[in-house]
Amino acid sequence: MASAPKILILNGPNLNLLGLREPHIYGHTTLSDIEASCRQHAEALGLVVDFQQSNSESTLIGWIHEARTSQDGIIINPAAYTHTSVAIMDALKGVALPTVEIHLSNTHQREDFRKVSYVSQVAFGVICGFGAQGYIMALDAMAKKLINEQEA
Ligand code: CA2
């Protein structure tokens, strides 16, 4: 890959409320804080990021489709759609880009319905329970896949 790999970072419904509500579950970091640290870390890794959030399943699917020809990988926190959306799973499968699924909380320690993820079936890795640090870990995993593994 000659130019810097491009990574789409997608955030699902209600993640725009991060840091503003329910800090006992999701912490005090806002989504803007996460975006800033992703941009800084991506630059250090030699990646370019497009960071987006939507409360609409349709909008998220549209961005996934657009990524097929414009991005090299997808990092996604599908939020509640993780547990419900066959449509997002199908879209990710359809574009066939390397995908990492992330969650701020440890979904396996929470309600039973959060233990099911449609997206995990089409992700090469899943990170959960590390808070905002999970986004940085996902960028590291993506850099290893897209840069280091090409050179090996
Ligand atoms: O732990 C995660 O990252 C989740 O994807 C967050 C989702 C939840 O439905 C998933 O099961 C796990 C919820 C995102 C909502 O974020 C809020 C943040 C502050 C206040 C209210 C909601």
PDB file of C-alpha atoms and ligand atoms in Angstrom:
ATOM      1  CA  MET A   1       0.000   0.000   0.000  1.00  0.00           C
ATOM      2  CA  ALA A   2       1.872   3.075  -1.239  1.00  0.00           C
ATOM      3  CA  SER A   3      -0.156   5.912   0.314  1.00  0.00           C
ATOM      4  CA  ALA A   4      -1.313   6.137   3.953  1.00  0.00           C
ATOM      5  CA  PRO A   5      -4.106   3.606   4.571  1.00  0.00           C
ATOM      6  CA  LYS A   6      -7.489   5.232   5.179  1.00  0.00           C
ATOM      7  CA  ILE A   7      -9.612   4.084   8.108  1.00  0.00           C
ATOM      8  CA  LEU A   8     -13.281   4.851   8.608  1.00  0.00           C
ATOM      9  CA  ILE A   9     -14.162   5.031  12.323  1.00  0.00           C
ATOM     10  CA  LEU A  10     -17.913   4.647  12.765  1.00  0.00           C
ATOM     11  CA  ASN A  11     -19.909   5.288  15.928  1.00  0.00           C
ATOM     12  CA  GLY A  12     -23.518   4.244  16.364  1.00  0.00           C
ATOM     13  CA  PRO A  13     -26.550   5.622  18.181  1.00  0.00           C
ATOM     14  CA  ASN A  14     -26.288   7.698  21.356  1.00  0.00           C
ATOM     15  CA  LEU A  15     -22.492   7.750  21.385  1.00  0.00           C
ATOM     16  CA  ASN A  16     -22.822  11.512  20.820  1.00  0.00           C
ATOM     17  CA  LEU A  17     -23.900  11.589  24.500  1.00  0.00           C
ATOM     18  CA  LEU A  18     -20.585  10.202  25.738  1.00  0.00           C
ATOM     19  CA  GLY A  19     -19.159  12.121  28.665  1.00  0.00           C
ATOM     20  CA  LEU A  20     -22.432  13.987  29.094  1.00  0.00           C
ATOM     21  CA  ARG A  21     -24.644  11.186  30.556  1.00  0.00           C
ATOM     22  CA  GLU A  22     -24.092   7.875  32.385  1.00  0.00           C
ATOM     23  CA  PRO A  23     -20.403   8.487  33.274  1.00  0.00           C
ATOM     24  CA  HIS A  24     -20.535   5.511  35.695  1.00  0.00           C
ATOM     25  CA  ILE A  25     -20.824   3.221  32.651  1.00  0.00           C
ATOM     26  CA  TYR A  26     -19.090   5.089  29.843  1.00  0.00           C
ATOM     27  CA  GLY A  27     -16.704   7.486  31.633  1.00  0.00           C
ATOM     28  CA  HIS A  28     -16.194  11.230  31.289  1.00  0.00           C
ATOM     29  CA  THR A  29     -14.464  11.253  27.906  1.00  0.00           C
ATOM     30  CA  THR A  30     -16.546  12.844  25.142  1.00  0.00           C
ATOM     31  CA  LEU A  31     -16.748  11.563  21.569  1.00  0.00           C
ATOM     32  CA  SER A  32     -14.855  14.706  20.478  1.00  0.00           C
ATOM     33  CA  ASP A  33     -12.055  13.781  22.913  1.00  0.00           C
ATOM     34  CA  ILE A  34     -11.953  10.279  21.395  1.00  0.00           C
ATOM     35  CA  GLU A  35     -11.878  11.712  17.871  1.00  0.00           C
ATOM     36  CA  ALA A  36      -8.952  13.985  18.788  1.00  0.00           C
ATOM     37  CA  SER A  37      -6.922  11.140  20.313  1.00  0.00           C
ATOM     38  CA  CYS A  38      -7.704   8.887  17.321  1.00  0.00           C
ATOM     39  CA  ARG A  39      -6.500  11.581  14.892  1.00  0.00           C
ATOM     40  CA  GLN A  40      -3.292  12.095  16.884  1.00  0.00           C
ATOM     41  CA  HIS A  41      -2.561   8.364  17.187  1.00  0.00           C
ATOM     42  CA  ALA A  42      -3.478   7.634  13.559  1.00  0.00           C
ATOM     43  CA  GLU A  43      -1.022  10.270  12.371  1.00  0.00           C
ATOM     44  CA  ALA A  44       1.756   8.696  14.430  1.00  0.00           C
ATOM     45  CA  LEU A  45       0.916   5.289  12.907  1.00  0.00           C
ATOM     46  CA  GLY A  46       0.752   6.614   9.336  1.00  0.00           C
ATOM     47  CA  LEU A  47      -3.018   6.171   8.975  1.00  0.00           C
ATOM     48  CA  VAL A  48      -5.634   8.684   7.822  1.00  0.00           C
ATOM     49  CA  VAL A  49      -8.957   8.620   9.681  1.00  0.00           C
ATOM     50  CA  ASP A  50     -12.483   9.622   8.811  1.00  0.00           C
ATOM     51  CA  PHE A  51     -14.395   9.757  12.141  1.00  0.00           C
ATOM     52  CA  GLN A  52     -18.219   9.696  12.043  1.00  0.00           C
ATOM     53  CA  GLN A  53     -21.209   9.209  14.357  1.00  0.00           C
ATOM     54  CA  SER A  54     -24.862   8.697  13.501  1.00  0.00           C
ATOM     55  CA  ASN A  55     -28.037   7.744  15.315  1.00  0.00           C
ATOM     56  CA  SER A  56     -29.446   6.370  12.046  1.00  0.00           C
ATOM     57  CA  GLU A  57     -28.907   2.778  10.868  1.00  0.00           C
ATOM     58  CA  SER A  58     -29.458   3.879   7.285  1.00  0.00           C
ATOM     59  CA  THR A  59     -26.776   6.571   7.486  1.00  0.00           C
ATOM     60  CA  LEU A  60     -24.279   4.116   8.990  1.00  0.00           C
ATOM     61  CA  ILE A  61     -24.991   1.625   6.196  1.00  0.00           C
ATOM     62  CA  GLY A  62     -24.543   4.375   3.585  1.00  0.00           C
ATOM     63  CA  TRP A  63     -21.109   5.254   5.026  1.00  0.00           C
ATOM     64  CA  ILE A  64     -20.121   1.556   5.025  1.00  0.00           C
ATOM     65  CA  HIS A  65     -21.100   1.283   1.340  1.00  0.00           C
ATOM     66  CA  GLU A  66     -19.135   4.440   0.447  1.00  0.00           C
ATOM     67  CA  ALA A  67     -16.099   3.005   2.249  1.00  0.00           C
ATOM     68  CA  ARG A  68     -15.869   0.136  -0.265  1.00  0.00           C
ATOM     69  CA  THR A  69     -14.091   2.351  -2.778  1.00  0.00           C
ATOM     70  CA  SER A  70     -12.647   5.071  -0.543  1.00  0.00           C
ATOM     71  CA  GLN A  71     -11.277   3.376   2.611  1.00  0.00           C
ATOM     72  CA  ASP A  72      -8.907   0.540   3.487  1.00  0.00           C
ATOM     73  CA  GLY A  73     -10.450  -0.548   6.793  1.00  0.00           C
ATOM     74  CA  ILE A  74     -13.327   0.079   9.184  1.00  0.00           C
ATOM     75  CA  ILE A  75     -13.327   0.435  12.972  1.00  0.00           C
ATOM     76  CA  ILE A  76     -16.882   0.376  14.269  1.00  0.00           C
ATOM     77  CA  ASN A  77     -18.614   0.845  17.595  1.00  0.00           C
ATOM     78  CA  PRO A  78     -22.124  -0.038  16.408  1.00  0.00           C
ATOM     79  CA  ALA A  79     -23.549   0.743  19.898  1.00  0.00           C
ATOM     80  CA  ALA A  80     -27.035  -0.787  20.307  1.00  0.00           C
ATOM     81  CA  TYR A  81     -27.080  -1.868  16.627  1.00  0.00           C
ATOM     82  CA  THR A  82     -24.388  -4.394  17.594  1.00  0.00           C
ATOM     83  CA  HIS A  83     -27.081  -6.551  19.118  1.00  0.00           C
ATOM     84  CA  THR A  84     -29.870  -6.038  16.566  1.00  0.00           C
ATOM     85  CA  SER A  85     -28.630  -5.153  13.104  1.00  0.00           C
ATOM     86  CA  VAL A  86     -28.351  -7.904  10.517  1.00  0.00           C
ATOM     87  CA  ALA A  87     -28.363  -5.010   8.003  1.00  0.00           C
ATOM     88  CA  ILE A  88     -25.107  -3.536   9.352  1.00  0.00           C
ATOM     89  CA  MET A  89     -23.537  -7.002   9.464  1.00  0.00           C
ATOM     90  CA  ASP A  90     -24.581  -7.594   5.824  1.00  0.00           C
ATOM     91  CA  ALA A  91     -23.205  -4.196   4.760  1.00  0.00           C
ATOM     92  CA  LEU A  92     -19.831  -4.912   6.407  1.00  0.00           C
ATOM     93  CA  LYS A  93     -19.744  -8.364   4.846  1.00  0.00           C
ATOM     94  CA  GLY A  94     -20.670  -6.869   1.473  1.00  0.00           C
ATOM     95  CA  VAL A  95     -17.860  -4.314   1.381  1.00  0.00           C
ATOM     96  CA  ALA A  96     -15.379  -6.912   2.683  1.00  0.00           C
ATOM     97  CA  LEU A  97     -12.950  -4.418   4.228  1.00  0.00           C
ATOM     98  CA  PRO A  98     -10.873  -5.439   7.273  1.00  0.00           C
ATOM     99  CA  THR A  99     -13.077  -4.529  10.242  1.00  0.00           C
ATOM    100  CA  VAL A 100     -12.480  -4.145  13.982  1.00  0.00           C
ATOM    101  CA  GLU A 101     -15.476  -3.995  16.347  1.00  0.00           C
ATOM    102  CA  ILE A 102     -15.035  -1.981  19.521  1.00  0.00           C
ATOM    103  CA  HIS A 103     -17.046  -1.298  22.659  1.00  0.00           C
ATOM    104  CA  LEU A 104     -16.210   1.012  25.523  1.00  0.00           C
ATOM    105  CA  SER A 105     -17.806  -1.255  28.122  1.00  0.00           C
ATOM    106  CA  ASN A 106     -17.283  -4.968  28.647  1.00  0.00           C
ATOM    107  CA  THR A 107     -20.523  -6.071  27.027  1.00  0.00           C
ATOM    108  CA  HIS A 108     -20.046  -9.607  28.429  1.00  0.00           C
ATOM    109  CA  GLN A 109     -20.367  -8.287  31.987  1.00  0.00           C
ATOM    110  CA  ARG A 110     -23.687  -6.598  31.270  1.00  0.00           C
ATOM    111  CA  GLU A 111     -27.245  -7.673  30.340  1.00  0.00           C
ATOM    112  CA  ASP A 112     -27.595 -10.932  28.395  1.00  0.00           C
ATOM    113  CA  PHE A 113     -28.832  -9.169  25.242  1.00  0.00           C
ATOM    114  CA  ARG A 114     -25.483  -7.321  25.009  1.00  0.00           C
ATOM    115  CA  LYS A 115     -23.596 -10.636  24.824  1.00  0.00           C
ATOM    116  CA  VAL A 116     -24.873 -11.181  21.270  1.00  0.00           C
ATOM    117  CA  SER A 117     -23.144  -9.322  18.427  1.00  0.00           C
ATOM    118  CA  TYR A 118     -24.018  -9.688  14.748  1.00  0.00           C
ATOM    119  CA  VAL A 119     -21.007  -7.552  13.827  1.00  0.00           C
ATOM    120  CA  SER A 120     -18.453  -9.882  15.466  1.00  0.00           C
ATOM    121  CA  GLN A 121     -19.067 -12.429  12.697  1.00  0.00           C
ATOM    122  CA  VAL A 122     -17.580 -10.077  10.112  1.00  0.00           C
ATOM    123  CA  ALA A 123     -14.837  -8.435  12.197  1.00  0.00           C
ATOM    124  CA  PHE A 124     -11.277  -9.767  12.308  1.00  0.00           C
ATOM    125  CA  GLY A 125     -11.083  -8.666  15.948  1.00  0.00           C
ATOM    126  CA  VAL A 126     -13.258  -7.399  18.779  1.00  0.00           C
ATOM    127  CA  ILE A 127     -12.112  -5.060  21.574  1.00  0.00           C
ATOM    128  CA  CYS A 128     -14.344  -4.340  24.560  1.00  0.00           C
ATOM    129  CA  GLY A 129     -14.068  -3.110  28.112  1.00  0.00           C
ATOM    130  CA  PHE A 130     -11.089  -0.760  27.748  1.00  0.00           C
ATOM    131  CA  GLY A 131     -13.049   2.488  27.467  1.00  0.00           C
ATOM    132  CA  ALA A 132     -11.716   5.107  25.056  1.00  0.00           C
ATOM    133  CA  GLN A 133      -8.351   3.284  24.976  1.00  0.00           C
ATOM    134  CA  GLY A 134     -10.120   0.612  22.899  1.00  0.00           C
ATOM    135  CA  TYR A 135     -10.166   2.983  19.899  1.00  0.00           C
ATOM    136  CA  ILE A 136      -6.372   3.369  20.146  1.00  0.00           C
ATOM    137  CA  MET A 137      -5.966  -0.412  20.433  1.00  0.00           C
ATOM    138  CA  ALA A 138      -8.151  -0.841  17.346  1.00  0.00           C
ATOM    139  CA  LEU A 139      -5.985   1.624  15.374  1.00  0.00           C
ATOM    140  CA  ASP A 140      -2.872  -0.322  16.433  1.00  0.00           C
ATOM    141  CA  ALA A 141      -4.494  -3.566  15.254  1.00  0.00           C
ATOM    142  CA  MET A 142      -5.472  -1.961  11.949  1.00  0.00           C
ATOM    143  CA  ALA A 143      -1.964  -0.549  11.393  1.00  0.00           C
ATOM    144  CA  LYS A 144      -0.489  -3.982  12.024  1.00  0.00           C
ATOM    145  CA  LYS A 145      -2.896  -5.541   9.539  1.00  0.00           C
ATOM    146  CA  LEU A 146      -2.638  -2.911   6.791  1.00  0.00           C
ATOM    147  CA  ILE A 147       0.977  -1.746   7.079  1.00  0.00           C
ATOM    148  CA  ASN A 148       3.135  -4.302   8.910  1.00  0.00           C
ATOM    149  CA  GLU A 149       1.557  -7.435   7.425  1.00  0.00           C
ATOM    150  CA  GLN A 150       1.975  -6.034   3.858  1.00  0.00           C
ATOM    151  CA  GLU A 151       5.705  -5.584   4.491  1.00  0.00           C
ATOM    152  CA  ALA A 152       6.215  -9.006   6.105  1.00  0.00           C
TER     153      ALA A 152
HETATM  154  O1  CA2 B   1     -19.886  -0.230  25.334  1.00  0.00           O
HETATM  155  C1  CA2 B   1     -20.131   0.238  24.220  1.00  0.00           C
HETATM  156  O2  CA2 B   1     -19.345   0.895  23.558  1.00  0.00           O
HETATM  157  C2  CA2 B   1     -21.537   0.034  23.638  1.00  0.00           C
HETATM  158  O3  CA2 B   1     -21.401  -0.128  22.227  1.00  0.00           O
HETATM  159  C3  CA2 B   1     -22.319   1.281  23.961  1.00  0.00           C
HETATM  160  C4  CA2 B   1     -23.768   1.203  23.532  1.00  0.00           C
HETATM  161  C5  CA2 B   1     -24.424  -0.067  24.040  1.00  0.00           C
HETATM  162  O4  CA2 B   1     -25.739  -0.178  23.517  1.00  0.00           O
HETATM  163  C6  CA2 B   1     -23.632  -1.302  23.665  1.00  0.00           C
HETATM  164  O5  CA2 B   1     -24.270  -2.434  24.238  1.00  0.00           O
HETATM  165  C7  CA2 B   1     -22.220  -1.209  24.185  1.00  0.00           C
HETATM  166  C8  CA2 B   1     -24.557   2.392  24.064  1.00  0.00           C
HETATM  167  C9  CA2 B   1     -24.033   3.710  23.595  1.00  0.00           C
HETATM  168  C10 CA2 B   1     -24.804   4.788  24.298  1.00  0.00           C
HETATM  169  O6  CA2 B   1     -23.886   5.697  24.857  1.00  0.00           O
HETATM  170  C11 CA2 B   1     -24.341   6.549  25.815  1.00  0.00           C
HETATM  171  C12 CA2 B   1     -23.409   7.380  26.354  1.00  0.00           C
HETATM  172  C13 CA2 B   1     -23.799   8.258  27.337  1.00  0.00           C
HETATM  173  C14 CA2 B   1     -25.114   8.302  27.761  1.00  0.00           C
HETATM  174  C15 CA2 B   1     -26.039   7.458  27.192  1.00  0.00           C
HETATM  175  C16 CA2 B   1     -25.669   6.580  26.208  1.00  0.00           C
END
